[in-house]
Coordinates of C-alpha atoms and ligand atoms in Angstrom, one line a residue:
M1 CA 0.0 0.0 0.0
P2 CA 1.3 3.4 -0.9
I3 CA 1.7 6.2 1.7
G4 CA -1.8 7.6 1.8
Y5 CA -1.6 10.7 4.0
N6 CA 0.2 13.2 1.8
K7 CA 0.0 15.5 -1.2
I8 CA 3.1 14.4 -3.1
E9 CA 2.3 12.7 -6.5
V10 CA 4.4 10.3 -8.4
L11 CA 3.7 10.3 -12.1
V12 CA 4.9 7.2 -14.0
R13 CA 5.2 7.4 -17.7
L14 CA 4.8 3.8 -18.9
G15 CA 5.5 4.8 -22.5
R16 CA 9.1 5.7 -21.5
I17 CA 9.6 2.3 -19.8
R18 CA 8.4 0.7 -23.0
S19 CA 10.8 2.7 -25.1
N20 CA 13.7 2.0 -22.7
F21 CA 12.9 -1.7 -23.0
R22 CA 13.0 -1.5 -26.8
L23 CA 16.3 0.4 -26.7
L24 CA 17.9 -2.2 -24.4
E25 CA 16.6 -5.1 -26.4
A26 CA 18.0 -3.5 -29.5
K27 CA 21.5 -3.8 -27.9
G28 CA 21.5 -7.5 -28.1
G29 CA 20.1 -10.3 -26.0
R30 CA 16.7 -11.0 -24.6
V31 CA 15.7 -8.8 -21.8
M32 CA 14.3 -10.2 -18.6
P33 CA 13.0 -7.0 -16.9
V34 CA 13.9 -6.7 -13.3
V35 CA 10.7 -5.6 -11.5
K36 CA 11.7 -6.3 -7.9
A37 CA 10.8 -3.9 -5.1
D38 CA 7.5 -2.8 -6.9
A39 CA 9.4 -2.3 -10.1
Y40 CA 11.9 0.0 -8.4
G41 CA 9.0 2.0 -7.0
H42 CA 7.2 2.3 -10.4
G43 CA 4.5 -0.2 -9.7
L44 CA 4.9 -4.0 -10.2
W45 CA 1.8 -4.9 -12.3
P46 CA 1.4 -1.7 -14.4
V47 CA 5.1 -2.0 -15.4
A48 CA 5.0 -5.8 -16.0
R49 CA 1.8 -5.6 -18.0
A50 CA 3.2 -2.8 -20.2
L51 CA 6.5 -4.8 -20.8
A52 CA 4.6 -8.0 -21.5
E53 CA 2.9 -6.1 -24.3
E54 CA 6.3 -5.2 -25.6
G55 CA 7.2 -8.8 -25.7
A56 CA 8.9 -9.5 -22.3
R57 CA 8.5 -13.3 -21.7
T58 CA 10.1 -13.5 -18.2
F59 CA 10.2 -11.1 -15.3
A60 CA 12.6 -11.1 -12.3
V61 CA 11.2 -10.2 -8.9
G62 CA 12.9 -10.4 -5.5
T63 CA 10.9 -12.4 -3.0
V64 CA 8.5 -15.3 -3.7
E65 CA 5.8 -13.1 -2.3
E66 CA 6.4 -10.6 -5.1
A67 CA 6.2 -13.5 -7.6
A68 CA 2.8 -14.5 -6.0
D69 CA 1.6 -10.9 -6.3
L70 CA 2.6 -10.6 -9.9
R71 CA 0.9 -13.9 -10.7
R72 CA -2.3 -13.0 -8.8
A73 CA -2.4 -9.7 -10.7
G74 CA -2.8 -11.6 -13.9
C75 CA 0.8 -12.1 -15.2
R76 CA 1.1 -15.1 -17.5
A77 CA 4.8 -14.7 -18.3
G78 CA 7.6 -16.5 -16.6
I79 CA 8.5 -15.2 -13.2
V80 CA 11.9 -15.6 -11.6
S81 CA 12.4 -15.0 -7.8
L82 CA 15.9 -13.7 -7.5
L83 CA 15.9 -14.3 -3.7
G84 CA 14.2 -17.7 -3.9
P85 CA 12.3 -19.2 -0.9
L86 CA 13.2 -17.8 2.5
D87 CA 10.2 -18.5 4.7
A88 CA 8.7 -22.0 5.0
W89 CA 5.5 -21.2 3.1
E90 CA 7.4 -19.9 0.1
Y91 CA 8.6 -23.3 -1.0
E92 CA 5.2 -24.8 -1.9
A93 CA 4.2 -21.4 -3.2
L94 CA 6.7 -21.7 -6.0
W95 CA 4.6 -24.6 -7.4
E96 CA 1.3 -22.8 -6.7
F97 CA 2.4 -19.6 -8.5
G98 CA 4.6 -21.1 -11.1
A99 CA 7.7 -19.2 -10.1
I100 CA 11.4 -20.1 -10.8
P101 CA 13.5 -19.6 -7.7
M102 CA 17.2 -18.8 -7.9
I103 CA 18.9 -21.2 -5.5
G104 CA 22.4 -20.4 -4.4
E105 CA 23.3 -22.7 -1.5
F106 CA 22.9 -26.3 -0.5
G107 CA 20.6 -25.9 2.5
R108 CA 17.8 -24.4 0.4
L109 CA 18.4 -26.8 -2.4
E110 CA 17.9 -29.7 0.0
E111 CA 14.8 -28.2 1.5
L112 CA 13.4 -27.6 -1.9
A113 CA 14.2 -31.2 -2.9
R114 CA 12.3 -32.4 0.2
V115 CA 9.3 -30.4 -0.8
A116 CA 9.6 -31.5 -4.4
S117 CA 9.4 -35.1 -3.4
R118 CA 5.8 -34.6 -2.2
M119 CA 4.6 -32.3 -5.0
P120 CA 2.9 -33.7 -8.1
G121 CA 5.2 -32.3 -10.8
P122 CA 8.8 -31.0 -11.2
L123 CA 9.8 -27.4 -10.6
D124 CA 12.0 -25.3 -12.9
I125 CA 14.8 -23.8 -10.9
G126 CA 17.7 -21.4 -11.5
L127 CA 21.1 -21.8 -10.0
K128 CA 23.0 -18.7 -8.8
F129 CA 26.7 -18.4 -8.6
D130 CA 28.9 -16.0 -6.7
T131 CA 31.6 -14.8 -9.1
G132 CA 32.7 -11.7 -7.2
M133 CA 29.8 -10.1 -5.3
S134 CA 30.4 -12.2 -2.1
R135 CA 26.7 -12.0 -1.5
L136 CA 24.6 -14.9 -2.7
G137 CA 25.4 -18.0 -4.8
F138 CA 27.3 -21.2 -5.1
S139 CA 31.0 -20.9 -5.6
E140 CA 32.8 -22.3 -8.6
A141 CA 34.4 -24.9 -6.2
D142 CA 30.8 -26.1 -5.4
L143 CA 30.3 -27.1 -9.0
P144 CA 31.2 -30.8 -9.0
G145 CA 29.1 -31.6 -5.9
L146 CA 26.3 -29.4 -7.1
L147 CA 26.1 -31.0 -10.6
D148 CA 26.2 -34.5 -9.1
R149 CA 23.4 -33.6 -6.7
I150 CA 21.0 -31.9 -9.2
S151 CA 21.5 -34.7 -11.7
G152 CA 19.9 -37.0 -9.2
L153 CA 16.9 -34.8 -8.4
A154 CA 13.8 -35.8 -10.4
G155 CA 11.6 -33.1 -8.8
L156 CA 13.8 -30.1 -9.7
R157 CA 14.7 -29.1 -13.2
P158 CA 17.6 -26.7 -13.6
V159 CA 16.7 -24.3 -16.4
M160 CA 18.8 -21.2 -15.6
V161 CA 22.3 -20.3 -14.5
S162 CA 23.0 -16.7 -13.2
S163 CA 25.5 -14.6 -11.5
H164 CA 25.5 -10.9 -10.6
L165 CA 28.1 -8.3 -11.5
A166 CA 29.6 -6.1 -8.8
A167 CA 31.0 -3.2 -10.7
A168 CA 29.8 -3.2 -14.3
D169 CA 29.0 0.5 -13.9
V170 CA 32.5 1.4 -12.9
P171 CA 34.6 1.8 -16.1
D172 CA 37.9 1.6 -14.0
L173 CA 36.9 -1.8 -12.8
A174 CA 36.6 -3.4 -16.3
G175 CA 39.2 -6.0 -15.3
F176 CA 37.2 -7.1 -12.3
L177 CA 34.2 -7.5 -14.6
D178 CA 36.2 -9.6 -17.0
G179 CA 37.2 -11.9 -14.2
Q180 CA 33.6 -12.4 -13.2
A181 CA 32.6 -13.0 -16.8
E182 CA 35.3 -15.6 -17.2
T183 CA 34.3 -17.5 -14.1
F184 CA 30.7 -17.4 -15.2
R185 CA 31.7 -18.8 -18.6
R186 CA 33.4 -21.7 -16.9
V187 CA 30.3 -22.4 -14.8
V188 CA 28.0 -22.3 -17.9
S189 CA 30.4 -24.7 -19.7
A190 CA 30.3 -27.1 -16.9
F191 CA 26.5 -27.3 -17.1
K192 CA 26.7 -27.8 -20.9
A193 CA 29.3 -30.5 -20.4
R194 CA 26.8 -32.4 -18.3
G195 CA 24.2 -32.1 -21.0
L196 CA 22.1 -29.6 -18.9
E197 CA 20.3 -27.2 -21.2
V198 CA 20.3 -24.0 -19.1
E199 CA 19.6 -20.4 -20.1
A200 CA 22.6 -18.3 -18.9
N201 CA 22.1 -14.7 -17.8
L202 CA 24.6 -12.3 -16.3
A203 CA 24.2 -8.7 -17.4
N204 CA 22.6 -6.0 -15.3
S205 CA 21.9 -2.6 -16.9
A206 CA 25.5 -1.4 -17.1
A207 CA 26.6 -4.6 -18.8
V208 CA 23.6 -4.6 -21.2
M209 CA 24.7 -1.2 -22.3
A210 CA 28.5 -1.6 -22.4
R211 CA 29.1 -5.3 -22.9
P212 CA 27.0 -6.9 -25.7
D213 CA 29.6 -9.7 -25.5
L214 CA 28.0 -10.7 -22.2
A215 CA 24.5 -11.0 -23.5
F216 CA 24.3 -14.8 -23.2
Q217 CA 20.7 -16.0 -23.6
G218 CA 19.2 -13.4 -21.3
Q219 CA 19.9 -10.1 -19.6
R220 CA 18.6 -8.6 -16.4
P221 CA 18.5 -4.8 -16.6
G222 CA 16.6 -2.9 -13.9
V223 CA 17.4 0.7 -13.3
S224 CA 18.0 1.5 -17.0
L225 CA 14.4 0.3 -17.8
Y226 CA 13.3 3.1 -15.6
G227 CA 15.5 5.6 -17.4
A228 CA 18.5 6.1 -15.2
N229 CA 21.9 5.9 -16.8
P230 CA 24.3 3.8 -14.7
F231 CA 27.2 5.6 -16.5
W232 CA 26.0 9.1 -15.7
G233 CA 29.0 11.2 -14.8
T234 CA 31.5 8.8 -16.3
D235 CA 33.4 8.7 -19.6
L236 CA 30.8 6.1 -20.8
A237 CA 27.8 8.4 -20.2
E238 CA 26.9 8.5 -23.8
L239 CA 26.0 4.8 -23.7
G240 CA 22.9 5.9 -21.9
Q241 CA 21.7 8.1 -24.7
G242 CA 18.0 7.7 -25.3
L243 CA 17.1 6.4 -21.9
E244 CA 14.2 8.4 -20.6
P245 CA 13.4 8.6 -16.9
A246 CA 9.8 7.4 -16.3
M247 CA 9.2 8.7 -12.8
E248 CA 8.3 12.3 -12.1
V249 CA 7.5 13.6 -8.7
S250 CA 5.7 16.8 -7.7
A251 CA 4.0 18.4 -4.8
P252 CA 1.8 21.5 -4.5
V253 CA 3.0 24.9 -3.4
I254 CA 0.7 25.7 -0.5
E255 CA 1.9 29.1 0.5
V256 CA 4.1 31.9 -0.9
R257 CA 5.6 34.4 1.5
D258 CA 8.0 37.3 1.3
V259 CA 11.1 37.2 3.5
A260 CA 13.5 40.0 4.3
R261 CA 17.3 40.0 4.2
G262 CA 18.7 38.4 7.4
Q263 CA 15.6 36.3 8.2
S264 CA 16.3 32.6 9.0
V265 CA 14.4 29.8 7.4
G266 CA 13.2 26.6 9.1
Y267 CA 14.3 24.4 12.0
G268 CA 17.8 25.0 13.3
C269 CA 18.1 28.3 11.5
T270 CA 20.4 26.6 9.0
H271 CA 19.6 29.1 6.2
R272 CA 19.7 32.9 6.4
V273 CA 18.2 34.9 3.6
E274 CA 20.9 37.1 1.9
E275 CA 18.6 39.5 0.1
N276 CA 14.8 40.1 0.2
T277 CA 13.2 37.2 -1.6
R278 CA 10.1 35.0 -1.7
L279 CA 9.7 31.5 -0.4
A280 CA 7.4 28.8 -1.6
V281 CA 6.2 26.4 1.0
V282 CA 5.7 23.0 -0.5
A283 CA 3.7 20.1 0.8
A284 CA 6.4 17.4 0.7
G285 CA 8.9 16.2 3.3
Y286 CA 10.9 13.4 4.6
A287 CA 7.7 11.5 5.6
D288 CA 7.1 11.2 1.8
G289 CA 10.5 9.8 1.2
Y290 CA 12.1 13.2 0.2
S291 CA 15.1 12.9 2.4
R292 CA 16.1 15.4 5.1
G293 CA 19.5 15.0 3.6
L294 CA 18.3 17.3 0.8
S295 CA 18.1 20.3 3.3
N296 CA 20.0 23.2 1.7
R297 CA 21.2 20.9 -1.1
G298 CA 18.2 19.9 -3.3
W299 CA 16.7 21.8 -6.2
A300 CA 13.1 21.8 -7.5
L301 CA 11.6 23.0 -10.7
V302 CA 8.8 25.6 -10.4
R303 CA 7.4 27.3 -13.5
G304 CA 10.3 25.9 -15.5
V305 CA 12.9 27.5 -13.2
R306 CA 15.3 25.6 -10.9
V307 CA 15.0 26.8 -7.4
P308 CA 16.9 25.7 -4.3
V309 CA 15.6 24.0 -1.2
V310 CA 16.4 26.4 1.7
G311 CA 16.5 25.4 5.3
R312 CA 15.8 22.0 6.6
V313 CA 13.4 19.6 4.9
C314 CA 10.6 19.0 7.4
M315 CA 8.3 16.0 7.9
Q316 CA 5.6 17.1 5.5
L317 CA 6.9 20.5 4.3
L318 CA 9.9 22.0 2.6
M319 CA 10.8 25.6 1.6
L320 CA 12.1 26.8 -1.8
D321 CA 13.6 30.2 -2.5
V322 CA 11.6 31.2 -5.6
G323 CA 13.1 34.7 -5.8
R324 CA 14.3 33.8 -9.3
A325 CA 11.0 32.3 -10.5
P326 CA 8.5 35.1 -11.1
G327 CA 4.8 34.7 -10.5
V328 CA 4.8 31.6 -8.3
E329 CA 1.5 31.1 -6.5
P330 CA -0.1 28.7 -4.2
G331 CA -1.5 25.8 -6.3
D332 CA 1.6 25.7 -8.5
R333 CA 3.4 22.4 -8.7
A334 CA 6.9 22.0 -7.5
W335 CA 8.7 19.3 -9.4
L336 CA 11.1 17.4 -7.1
L337 CA 12.0 15.0 -9.9
G338 CA 11.4 15.4 -13.6
G339 CA 9.2 18.3 -14.8
D340 CA 8.8 20.0 -18.1
G341 CA 11.5 21.5 -20.3
P342 CA 15.2 21.5 -20.5
Q343 CA 15.6 22.1 -16.8
A344 CA 13.8 18.9 -15.9
I345 CA 15.5 17.2 -12.9
R346 CA 17.3 14.0 -13.8
P347 CA 17.2 11.1 -11.3
E348 CA 21.0 11.0 -11.3
E349 CA 21.1 14.7 -10.2
L350 CA 18.6 14.3 -7.4
A351 CA 20.5 11.2 -6.3
E352 CA 23.7 13.2 -6.2
W353 CA 22.2 16.0 -4.1
W354 CA 20.7 13.3 -1.9
G355 CA 24.1 11.5 -1.5
T356 CA 22.7 8.3 -3.0
I357 CA 22.0 6.5 -6.3
P358 CA 18.9 6.7 -8.5
Y359 CA 17.8 3.2 -7.3
E360 CA 17.2 4.5 -3.8
V361 CA 15.5 7.7 -5.1
F362 CA 13.0 5.6 -7.1
C363 CA 12.3 3.1 -4.4
L364 CA 11.7 5.7 -1.7
L365 CA 9.7 8.3 -3.7
G366 CA 7.9 5.4 -5.4
L367 CA 6.3 4.5 -2.0
N368 CA 3.9 7.4 -2.6
R369 CA 0.6 7.3 -4.5
K370 CA 1.2 6.9 -8.2
K371 CA -0.6 8.1 -11.3
Y372 CA 0.0 6.5 -14.7
V373 CA 0.2 8.1 -18.1
Ligands
PLP401 C1 18.6 -5.8 -9.1 C2 19.2 -6.8 -9.8 C3 19.5 -6.7 -11.2 C4 19.3 -5.3 -11.9 O1 20.3 -4.5 -11.7 P1 20.4 -3.0 -12.4 O2 21.7 -2.5 -12.0 O3 19.2 -2.3 -11.8 O4 20.3 -3.2 -13.9 C5 20.0 -7.7 -11.9 N1 20.3 -8.9 -11.3 C6 20.1 -9.1 -10.0 C7 20.4 -10.4 -9.4 C8 19.6 -8.1 -9.2 O5 19.4 -8.3 -7.9

């Protein structure tokens, strides 16, 4: 359920997600859209439905519960749960909802095998390998034992092999990426050598854009589908040309007031007005996911002009110095992300002011009520 007590509005432009999908597919391999965490805050089912119409055949979610939600919403495509079963009920739910779990360690494999032995039919599973993230997944050293074990499991059918890249968006770490890719290729070969027909997928957004040689049979872009460029601010930034941010966030100006030189603004008196100006008070704050870390750092777009956040961001309010934006009135919309015209605020910019990455910006602001166009 979205945050329901506020005035902030998240606009999701599904047409842009569709066009980002087409752009990413045009770079090479099949795209398995990553729609975990409510499609990075953009809305699980609206996004998946739009991308299914564009031809997406499999979606990647995080938890099994998300897979169940997507299936219940009406999704008929393949669904991969990247986290796999964690709680007891999630094992059987994989059969009920027809989801492919990624399995990355022996304990869950054995538990799943136990459940499989009492289920009527076999379950398709994916196997996840750690090639450098040190997070989830079997290691290369596990391969012989793992291959022996899964060959003997009638109730589980391995159909996918995955690994996750740690630094594909860091051009300076291309060598690390190559190392991960090499390990992954050996893993895939070992499956092939056993006669196991598995779909391999490795690439996240950055690799889809920069490394068509790593397309394998599937790719798993997330953030780029939503229009953020993983290479923003790097030498490879132009690889993201054409990606269009799909999320725009605005809140109403509820008051405009004149303030005189020397007056302080907001809690803690952290901003002092240097010359007479006007402030717009906007109905958005950290309770809406607009971080207090943006105090005296963020910018908004009002009437096409970029204006700074002044003073501390409050729980449900923030103040903008609109001295340079003539004619601002209560009822105007302040765009905290996106907005019209060349001054539109990019997710990468907002993330930089915020001290984070566009992923977190989308996830947090996406907790608010959404409108689709
Ligand atoms: C989130 C996630 C992705 C997508 O990564 P982006 O950087 O958003 O493209 C791909 N694979 C896995 C396993 C993930 O968890």
